[in-house]
PDB file of C-alpha atoms in Angstrom:
ATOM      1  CA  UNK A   1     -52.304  40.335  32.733  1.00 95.00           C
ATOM      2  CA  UNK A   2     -49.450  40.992  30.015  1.00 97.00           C
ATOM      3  CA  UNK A   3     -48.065  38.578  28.703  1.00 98.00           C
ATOM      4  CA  UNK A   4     -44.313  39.446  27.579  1.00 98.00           C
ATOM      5  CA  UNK A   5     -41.480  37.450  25.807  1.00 98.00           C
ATOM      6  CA  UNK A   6     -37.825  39.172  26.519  1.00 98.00           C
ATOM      7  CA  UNK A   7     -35.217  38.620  23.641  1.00 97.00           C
ATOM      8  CA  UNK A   8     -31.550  40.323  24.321  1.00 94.00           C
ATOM      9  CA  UNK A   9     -28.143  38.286  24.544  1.00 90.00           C
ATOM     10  CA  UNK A  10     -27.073  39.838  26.980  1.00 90.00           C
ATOM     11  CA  UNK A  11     -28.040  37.613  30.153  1.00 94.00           C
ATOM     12  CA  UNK A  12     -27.528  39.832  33.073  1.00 94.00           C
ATOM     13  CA  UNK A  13     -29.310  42.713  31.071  1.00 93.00           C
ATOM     14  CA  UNK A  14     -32.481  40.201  30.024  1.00 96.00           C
ATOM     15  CA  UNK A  15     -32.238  38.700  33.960  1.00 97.00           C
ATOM     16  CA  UNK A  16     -32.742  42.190  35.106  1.00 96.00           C
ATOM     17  CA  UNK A  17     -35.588  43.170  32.898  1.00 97.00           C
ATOM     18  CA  UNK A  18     -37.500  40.115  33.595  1.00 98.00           C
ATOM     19  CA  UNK A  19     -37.236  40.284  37.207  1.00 98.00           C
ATOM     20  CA  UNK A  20     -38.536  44.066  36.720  1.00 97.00           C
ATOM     21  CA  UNK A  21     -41.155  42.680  34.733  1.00 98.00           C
ATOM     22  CA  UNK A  22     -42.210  39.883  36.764  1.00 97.00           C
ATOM     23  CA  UNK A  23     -42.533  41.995  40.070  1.00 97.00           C
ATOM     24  CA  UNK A  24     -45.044  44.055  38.578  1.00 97.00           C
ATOM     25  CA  UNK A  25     -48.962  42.812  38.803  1.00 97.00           C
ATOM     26  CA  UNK A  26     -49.969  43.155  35.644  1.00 97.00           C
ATOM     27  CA  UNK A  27     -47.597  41.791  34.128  1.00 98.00           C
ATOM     28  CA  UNK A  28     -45.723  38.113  33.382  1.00 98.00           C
ATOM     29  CA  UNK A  29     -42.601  37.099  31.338  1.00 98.00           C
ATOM     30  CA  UNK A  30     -43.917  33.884  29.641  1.00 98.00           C
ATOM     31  CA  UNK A  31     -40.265  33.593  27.699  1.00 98.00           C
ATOM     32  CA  UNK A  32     -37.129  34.798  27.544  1.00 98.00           C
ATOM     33  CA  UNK A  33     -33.651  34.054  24.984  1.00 97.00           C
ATOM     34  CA  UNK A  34     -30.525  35.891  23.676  1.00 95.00           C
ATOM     35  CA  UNK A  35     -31.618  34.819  19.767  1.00 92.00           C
ATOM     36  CA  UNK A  36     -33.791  36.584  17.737  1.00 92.00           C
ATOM     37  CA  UNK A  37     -34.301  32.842  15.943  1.00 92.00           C
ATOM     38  CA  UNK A  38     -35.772  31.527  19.251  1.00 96.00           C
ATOM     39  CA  UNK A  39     -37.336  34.692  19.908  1.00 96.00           C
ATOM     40  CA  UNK A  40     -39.315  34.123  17.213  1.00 96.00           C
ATOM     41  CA  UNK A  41     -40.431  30.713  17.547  1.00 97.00           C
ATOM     42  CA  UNK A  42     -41.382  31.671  20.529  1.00 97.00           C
ATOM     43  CA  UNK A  43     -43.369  34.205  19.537  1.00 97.00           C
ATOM     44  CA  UNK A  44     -45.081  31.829  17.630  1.00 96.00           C
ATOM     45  CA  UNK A  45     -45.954  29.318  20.076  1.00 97.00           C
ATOM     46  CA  UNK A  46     -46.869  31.731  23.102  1.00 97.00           C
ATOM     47  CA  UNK A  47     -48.159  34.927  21.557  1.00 97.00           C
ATOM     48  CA  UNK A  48     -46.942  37.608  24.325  1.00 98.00           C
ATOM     49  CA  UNK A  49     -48.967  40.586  23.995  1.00 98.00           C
ATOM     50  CA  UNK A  50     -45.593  42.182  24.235  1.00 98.00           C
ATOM     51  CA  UNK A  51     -42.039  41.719  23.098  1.00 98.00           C
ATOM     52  CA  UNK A  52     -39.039  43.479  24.015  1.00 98.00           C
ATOM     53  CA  UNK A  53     -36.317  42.605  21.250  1.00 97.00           C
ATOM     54  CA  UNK A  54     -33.037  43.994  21.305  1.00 93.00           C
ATOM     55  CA  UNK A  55     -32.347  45.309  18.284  1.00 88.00           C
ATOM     56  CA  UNK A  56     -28.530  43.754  18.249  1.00 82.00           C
ATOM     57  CA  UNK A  57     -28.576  40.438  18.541  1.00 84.00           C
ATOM     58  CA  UNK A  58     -26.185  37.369  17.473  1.00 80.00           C
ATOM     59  CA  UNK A  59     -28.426  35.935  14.435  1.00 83.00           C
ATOM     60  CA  UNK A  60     -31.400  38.135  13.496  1.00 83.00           C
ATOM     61  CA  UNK A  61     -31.254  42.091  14.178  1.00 81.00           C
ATOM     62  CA  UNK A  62     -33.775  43.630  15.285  1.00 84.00           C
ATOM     63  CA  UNK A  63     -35.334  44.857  11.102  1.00 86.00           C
ATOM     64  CA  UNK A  64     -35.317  41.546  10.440  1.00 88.00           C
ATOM     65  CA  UNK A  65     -37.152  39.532  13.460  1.00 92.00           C
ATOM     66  CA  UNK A  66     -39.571  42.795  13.973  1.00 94.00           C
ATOM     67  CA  UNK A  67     -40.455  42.286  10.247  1.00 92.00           C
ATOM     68  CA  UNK A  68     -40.893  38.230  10.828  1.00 94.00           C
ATOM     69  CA  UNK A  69     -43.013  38.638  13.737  1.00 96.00           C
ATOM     70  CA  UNK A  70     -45.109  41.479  12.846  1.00 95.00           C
ATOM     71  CA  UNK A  71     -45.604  39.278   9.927  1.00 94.00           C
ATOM     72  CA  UNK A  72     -47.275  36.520  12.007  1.00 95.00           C
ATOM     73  CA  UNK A  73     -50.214  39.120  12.139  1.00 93.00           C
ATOM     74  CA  UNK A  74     -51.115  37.497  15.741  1.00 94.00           C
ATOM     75  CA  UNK A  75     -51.304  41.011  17.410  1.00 95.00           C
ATOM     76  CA  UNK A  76     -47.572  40.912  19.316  1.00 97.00           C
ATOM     77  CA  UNK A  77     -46.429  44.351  19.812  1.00 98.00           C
ATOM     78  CA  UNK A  78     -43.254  44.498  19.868  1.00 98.00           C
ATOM     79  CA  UNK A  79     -40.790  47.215  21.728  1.00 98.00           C
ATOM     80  CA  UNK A  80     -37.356  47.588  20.579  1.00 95.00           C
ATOM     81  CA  UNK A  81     -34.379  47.712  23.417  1.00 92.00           C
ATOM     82  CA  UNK A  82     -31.372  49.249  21.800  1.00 86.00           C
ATOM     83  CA  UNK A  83     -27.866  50.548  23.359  1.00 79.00           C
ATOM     84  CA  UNK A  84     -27.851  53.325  20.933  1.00 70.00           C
ATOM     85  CA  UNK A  85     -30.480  56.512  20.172  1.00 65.00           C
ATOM     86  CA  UNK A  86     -29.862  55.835  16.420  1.00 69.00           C
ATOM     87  CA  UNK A  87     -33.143  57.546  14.695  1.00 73.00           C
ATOM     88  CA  UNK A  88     -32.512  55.880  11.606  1.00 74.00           C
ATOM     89  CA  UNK A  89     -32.723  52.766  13.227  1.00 76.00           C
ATOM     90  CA  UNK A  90     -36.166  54.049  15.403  1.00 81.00           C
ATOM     91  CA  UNK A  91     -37.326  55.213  11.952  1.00 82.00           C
ATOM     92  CA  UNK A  92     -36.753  51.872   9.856  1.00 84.00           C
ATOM     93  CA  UNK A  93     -38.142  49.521  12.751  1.00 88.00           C
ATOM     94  CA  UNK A  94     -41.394  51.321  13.479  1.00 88.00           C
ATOM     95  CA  UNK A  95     -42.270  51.376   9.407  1.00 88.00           C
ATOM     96  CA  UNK A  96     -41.642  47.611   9.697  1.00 90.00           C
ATOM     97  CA  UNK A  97     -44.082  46.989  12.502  1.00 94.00           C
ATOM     98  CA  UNK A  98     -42.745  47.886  15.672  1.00 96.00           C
ATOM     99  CA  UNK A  99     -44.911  50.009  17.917  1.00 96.00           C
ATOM    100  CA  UNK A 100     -41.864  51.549  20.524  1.00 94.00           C
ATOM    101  CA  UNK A 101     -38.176  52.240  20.539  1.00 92.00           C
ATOM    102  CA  UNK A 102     -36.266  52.563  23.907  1.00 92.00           C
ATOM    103  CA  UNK A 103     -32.641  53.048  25.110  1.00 88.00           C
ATOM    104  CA  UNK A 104     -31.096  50.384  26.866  1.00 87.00           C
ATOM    105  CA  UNK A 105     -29.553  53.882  29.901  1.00 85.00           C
ATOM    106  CA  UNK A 106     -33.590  54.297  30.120  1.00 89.00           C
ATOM    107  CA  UNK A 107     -34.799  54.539  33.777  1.00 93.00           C
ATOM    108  CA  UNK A 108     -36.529  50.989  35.317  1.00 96.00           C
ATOM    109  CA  UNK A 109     -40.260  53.849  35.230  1.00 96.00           C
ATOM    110  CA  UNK A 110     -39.435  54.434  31.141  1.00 96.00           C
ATOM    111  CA  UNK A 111     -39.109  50.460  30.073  1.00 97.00           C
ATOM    112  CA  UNK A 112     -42.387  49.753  32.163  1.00 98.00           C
ATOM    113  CA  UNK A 113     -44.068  52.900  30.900  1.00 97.00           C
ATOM    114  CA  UNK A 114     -43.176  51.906  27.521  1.00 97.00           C
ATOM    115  CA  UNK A 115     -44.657  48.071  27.723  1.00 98.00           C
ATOM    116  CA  UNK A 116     -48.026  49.386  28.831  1.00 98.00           C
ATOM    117  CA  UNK A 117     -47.882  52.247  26.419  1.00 97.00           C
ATOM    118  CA  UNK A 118     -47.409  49.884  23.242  1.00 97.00           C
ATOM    119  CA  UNK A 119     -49.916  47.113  25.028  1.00 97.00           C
ATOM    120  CA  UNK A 120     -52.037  49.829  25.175  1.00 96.00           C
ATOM    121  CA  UNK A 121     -51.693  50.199  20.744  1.00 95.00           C
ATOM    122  CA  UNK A 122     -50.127  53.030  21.417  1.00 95.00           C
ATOM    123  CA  UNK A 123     -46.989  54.066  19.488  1.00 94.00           C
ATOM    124  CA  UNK A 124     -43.886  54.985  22.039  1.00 94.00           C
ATOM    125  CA  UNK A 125     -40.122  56.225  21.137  1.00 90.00           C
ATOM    126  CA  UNK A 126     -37.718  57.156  23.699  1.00 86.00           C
ATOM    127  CA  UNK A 127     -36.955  60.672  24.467  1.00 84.00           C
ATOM    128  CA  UNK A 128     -33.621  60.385  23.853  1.00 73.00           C
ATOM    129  CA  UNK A 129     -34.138  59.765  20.307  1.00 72.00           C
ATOM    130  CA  UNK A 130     -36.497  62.208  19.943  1.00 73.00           C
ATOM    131  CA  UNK A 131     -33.835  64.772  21.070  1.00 69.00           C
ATOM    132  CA  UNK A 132     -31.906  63.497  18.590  1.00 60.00           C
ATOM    133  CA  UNK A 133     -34.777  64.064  16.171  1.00 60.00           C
ATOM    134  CA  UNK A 134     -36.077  67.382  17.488  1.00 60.00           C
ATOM    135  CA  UNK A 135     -32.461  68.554  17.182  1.00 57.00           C
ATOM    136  CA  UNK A 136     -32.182  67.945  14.005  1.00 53.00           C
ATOM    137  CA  UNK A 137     -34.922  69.667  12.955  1.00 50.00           C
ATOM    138  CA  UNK A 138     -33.418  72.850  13.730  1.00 54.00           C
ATOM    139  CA  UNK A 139     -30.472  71.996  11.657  1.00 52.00           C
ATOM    140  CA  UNK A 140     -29.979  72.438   7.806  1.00 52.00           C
ATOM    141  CA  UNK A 141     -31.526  69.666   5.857  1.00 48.00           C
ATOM    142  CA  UNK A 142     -29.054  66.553   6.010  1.00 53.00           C
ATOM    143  CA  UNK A 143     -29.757  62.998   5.828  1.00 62.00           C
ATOM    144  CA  UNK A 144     -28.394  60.354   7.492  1.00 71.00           C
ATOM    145  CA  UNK A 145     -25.579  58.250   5.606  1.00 82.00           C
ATOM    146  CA  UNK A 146     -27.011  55.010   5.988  1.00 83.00           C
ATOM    147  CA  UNK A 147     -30.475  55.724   4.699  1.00 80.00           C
ATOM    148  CA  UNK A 148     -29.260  55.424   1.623  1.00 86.00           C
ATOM    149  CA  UNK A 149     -28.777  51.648   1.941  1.00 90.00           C
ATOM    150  CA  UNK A 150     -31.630  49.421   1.495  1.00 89.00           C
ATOM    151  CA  UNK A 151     -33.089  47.325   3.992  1.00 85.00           C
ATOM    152  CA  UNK A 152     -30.705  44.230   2.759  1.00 90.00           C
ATOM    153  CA  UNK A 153     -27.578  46.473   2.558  1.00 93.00           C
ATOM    154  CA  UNK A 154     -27.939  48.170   6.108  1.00 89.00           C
ATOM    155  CA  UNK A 155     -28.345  44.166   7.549  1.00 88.00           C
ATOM    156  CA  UNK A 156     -25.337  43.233   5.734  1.00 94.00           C
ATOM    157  CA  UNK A 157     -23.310  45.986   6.410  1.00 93.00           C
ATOM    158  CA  UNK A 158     -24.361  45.796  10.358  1.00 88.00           C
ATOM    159  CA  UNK A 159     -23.318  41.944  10.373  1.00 90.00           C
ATOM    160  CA  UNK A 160     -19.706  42.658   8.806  1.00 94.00           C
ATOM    161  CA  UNK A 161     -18.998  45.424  10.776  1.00 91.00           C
ATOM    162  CA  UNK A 162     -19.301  42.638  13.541  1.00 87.00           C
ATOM    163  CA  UNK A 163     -16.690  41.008  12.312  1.00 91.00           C
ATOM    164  CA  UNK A 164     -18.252  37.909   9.906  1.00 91.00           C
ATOM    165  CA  UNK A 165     -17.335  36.708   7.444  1.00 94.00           C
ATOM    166  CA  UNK A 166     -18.767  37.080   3.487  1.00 95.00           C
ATOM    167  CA  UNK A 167     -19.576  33.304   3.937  1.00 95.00           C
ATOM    168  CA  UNK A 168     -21.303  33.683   8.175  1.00 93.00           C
ATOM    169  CA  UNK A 169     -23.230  36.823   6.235  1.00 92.00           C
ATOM    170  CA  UNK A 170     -24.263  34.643   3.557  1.00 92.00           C
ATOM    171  CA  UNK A 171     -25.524  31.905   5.868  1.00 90.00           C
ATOM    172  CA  UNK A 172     -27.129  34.075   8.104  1.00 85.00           C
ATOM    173  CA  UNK A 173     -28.992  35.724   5.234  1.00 86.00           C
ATOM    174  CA  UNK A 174     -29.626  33.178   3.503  1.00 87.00           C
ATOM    175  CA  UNK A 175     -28.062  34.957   0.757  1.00 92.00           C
ATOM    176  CA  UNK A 176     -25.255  33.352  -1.633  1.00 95.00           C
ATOM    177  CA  UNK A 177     -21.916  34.678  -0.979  1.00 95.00           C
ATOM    178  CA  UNK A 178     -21.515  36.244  -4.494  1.00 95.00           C
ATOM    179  CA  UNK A 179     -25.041  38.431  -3.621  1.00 96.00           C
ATOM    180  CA  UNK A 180     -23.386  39.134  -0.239  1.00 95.00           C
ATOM    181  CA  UNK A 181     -20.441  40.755  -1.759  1.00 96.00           C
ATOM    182  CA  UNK A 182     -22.766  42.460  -4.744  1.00 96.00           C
ATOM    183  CA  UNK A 183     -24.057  43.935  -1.546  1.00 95.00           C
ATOM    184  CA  UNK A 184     -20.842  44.992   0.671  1.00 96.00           C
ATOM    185  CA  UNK A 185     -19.655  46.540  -2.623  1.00 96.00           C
ATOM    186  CA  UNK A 186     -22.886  48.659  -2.966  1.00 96.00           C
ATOM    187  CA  UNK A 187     -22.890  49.741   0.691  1.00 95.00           C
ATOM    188  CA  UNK A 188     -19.444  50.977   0.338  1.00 96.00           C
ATOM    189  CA  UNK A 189     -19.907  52.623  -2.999  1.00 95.00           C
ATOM    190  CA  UNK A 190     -22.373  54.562  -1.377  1.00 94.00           C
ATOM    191  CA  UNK A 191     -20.914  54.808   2.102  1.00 94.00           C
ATOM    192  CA  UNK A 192     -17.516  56.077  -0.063  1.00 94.00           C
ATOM    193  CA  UNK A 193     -15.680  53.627   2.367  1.00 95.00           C
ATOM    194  CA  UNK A 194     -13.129  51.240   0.933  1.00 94.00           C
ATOM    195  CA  UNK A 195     -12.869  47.957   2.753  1.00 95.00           C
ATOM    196  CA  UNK A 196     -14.271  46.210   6.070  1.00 94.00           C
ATOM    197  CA  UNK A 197     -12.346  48.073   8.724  1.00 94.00           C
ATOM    198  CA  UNK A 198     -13.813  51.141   7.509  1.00 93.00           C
ATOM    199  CA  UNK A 199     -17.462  50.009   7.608  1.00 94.00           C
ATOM    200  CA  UNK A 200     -16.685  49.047  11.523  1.00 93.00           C
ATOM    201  CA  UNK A 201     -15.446  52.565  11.814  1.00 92.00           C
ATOM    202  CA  UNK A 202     -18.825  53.931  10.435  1.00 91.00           C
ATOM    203  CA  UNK A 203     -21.293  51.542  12.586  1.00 88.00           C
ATOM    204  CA  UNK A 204     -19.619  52.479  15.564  1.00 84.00           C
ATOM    205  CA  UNK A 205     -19.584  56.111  15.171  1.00 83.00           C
ATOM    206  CA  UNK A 206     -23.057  55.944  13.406  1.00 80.00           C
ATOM    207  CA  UNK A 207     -24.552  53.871  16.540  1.00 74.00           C
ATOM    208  CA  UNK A 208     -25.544  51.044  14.637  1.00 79.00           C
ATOM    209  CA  UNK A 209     -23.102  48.127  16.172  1.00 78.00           C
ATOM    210  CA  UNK A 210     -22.804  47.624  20.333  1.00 68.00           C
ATOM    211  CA  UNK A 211     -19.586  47.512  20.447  1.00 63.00           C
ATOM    212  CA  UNK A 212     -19.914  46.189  24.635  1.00 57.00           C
TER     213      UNK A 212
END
């Protein structure tokens, strides 16, 4: 039997995946939560074989709490749910210890394929971004704008493009707010953007913000 922790904030989206879980016979949801915090302790405390983590969540995105709970080196393999098929994002995740990647529009057959796949220590990614990588192999060499940023800089850009504050980032961080805004001043040196709106603009049309 599977045992699988669910962690997106979005309740009717983490009621229907562990109802889709929990109908299947190999497999039982022993926890479910909308913060990657919680998600965490609970990871902790119940060791799921599995977890599917949402990448965007309201505390902790999805770098950060794969890193923390691949760090617990307690054999949790953990799947990341995400609304967009950003392969930056599919790229940066799996280096940190995730073992899938899977669109949120994937079919009911794809997110249960994928559990047992990465149960299985197997490595899965969704086909839709692999389209997005295949298709860029045909293309001249470009790279991605955010992989310039750092680890740090890409979580502190994604939390002000949400809307927090230099303070909220700081907190959330654990960061002082004069490091937080050494950051945002890096990421849009690099980014050539000028000011907050303009970092929203990016996120949104880079996929890295659900803007639902």
């Amino acid at each position: 039997m599977l045992r699988i922790l669910v962690v997106d904030d979005h309740e009717v989206v983490r009621a229907g995946i562990c109802r889709l879980l929990d109908a299947e016979t190999d497999m039982e949801v022993v926890g479910e939560t909308g913060l990657g915090q919680d998600g965490v302790a609970l990871c902790r405390t119940e060791k799921p074989d599995v977890v599917v983590l949402d990448y965007s969540l309201p505390d902790l995105d999805g770098l950060e709490a794969t890193q923390i709970i691949a760090g617990m080196k307690q054999g949790t393999r953990i799947l990341i749910l995400t609304m967009h098929a950003n392969e930056e994002y599919a790229t940066r995740v799996i280096r940190a210890g995730a073992a899938g990647f899977i669109a949120k529009v994937a079919p009911a057959t794809e997110l249960l394929a994928a559990v047992r796949k990465v149960a299985g220590q197997g490595i899965y990614v969704s086909p839709v971004v692999m389209d997005h990588i295949v298709g860029r192999m045909g293309q001249p060499p470009t790279e991605a704008p955010e992989m310039a940023l750092s680890n740090r800089e890409l979580q502190v850009l994604v939390r002000l493009s949400r809307g927090m504050t230099t303070r909220e980032v700081a907190q959330a961080l654990t960061l002082s707010a004069s490091t937080v805004e050494t950051y945002r001043a890096r990421v849009l040196e690099k980014l050539g953007l000028r000011n907050n709106s303009d970092l929203t603009r990016f996120a949104i049309r880079r996929g890295l913000i659900d803007v639902n």
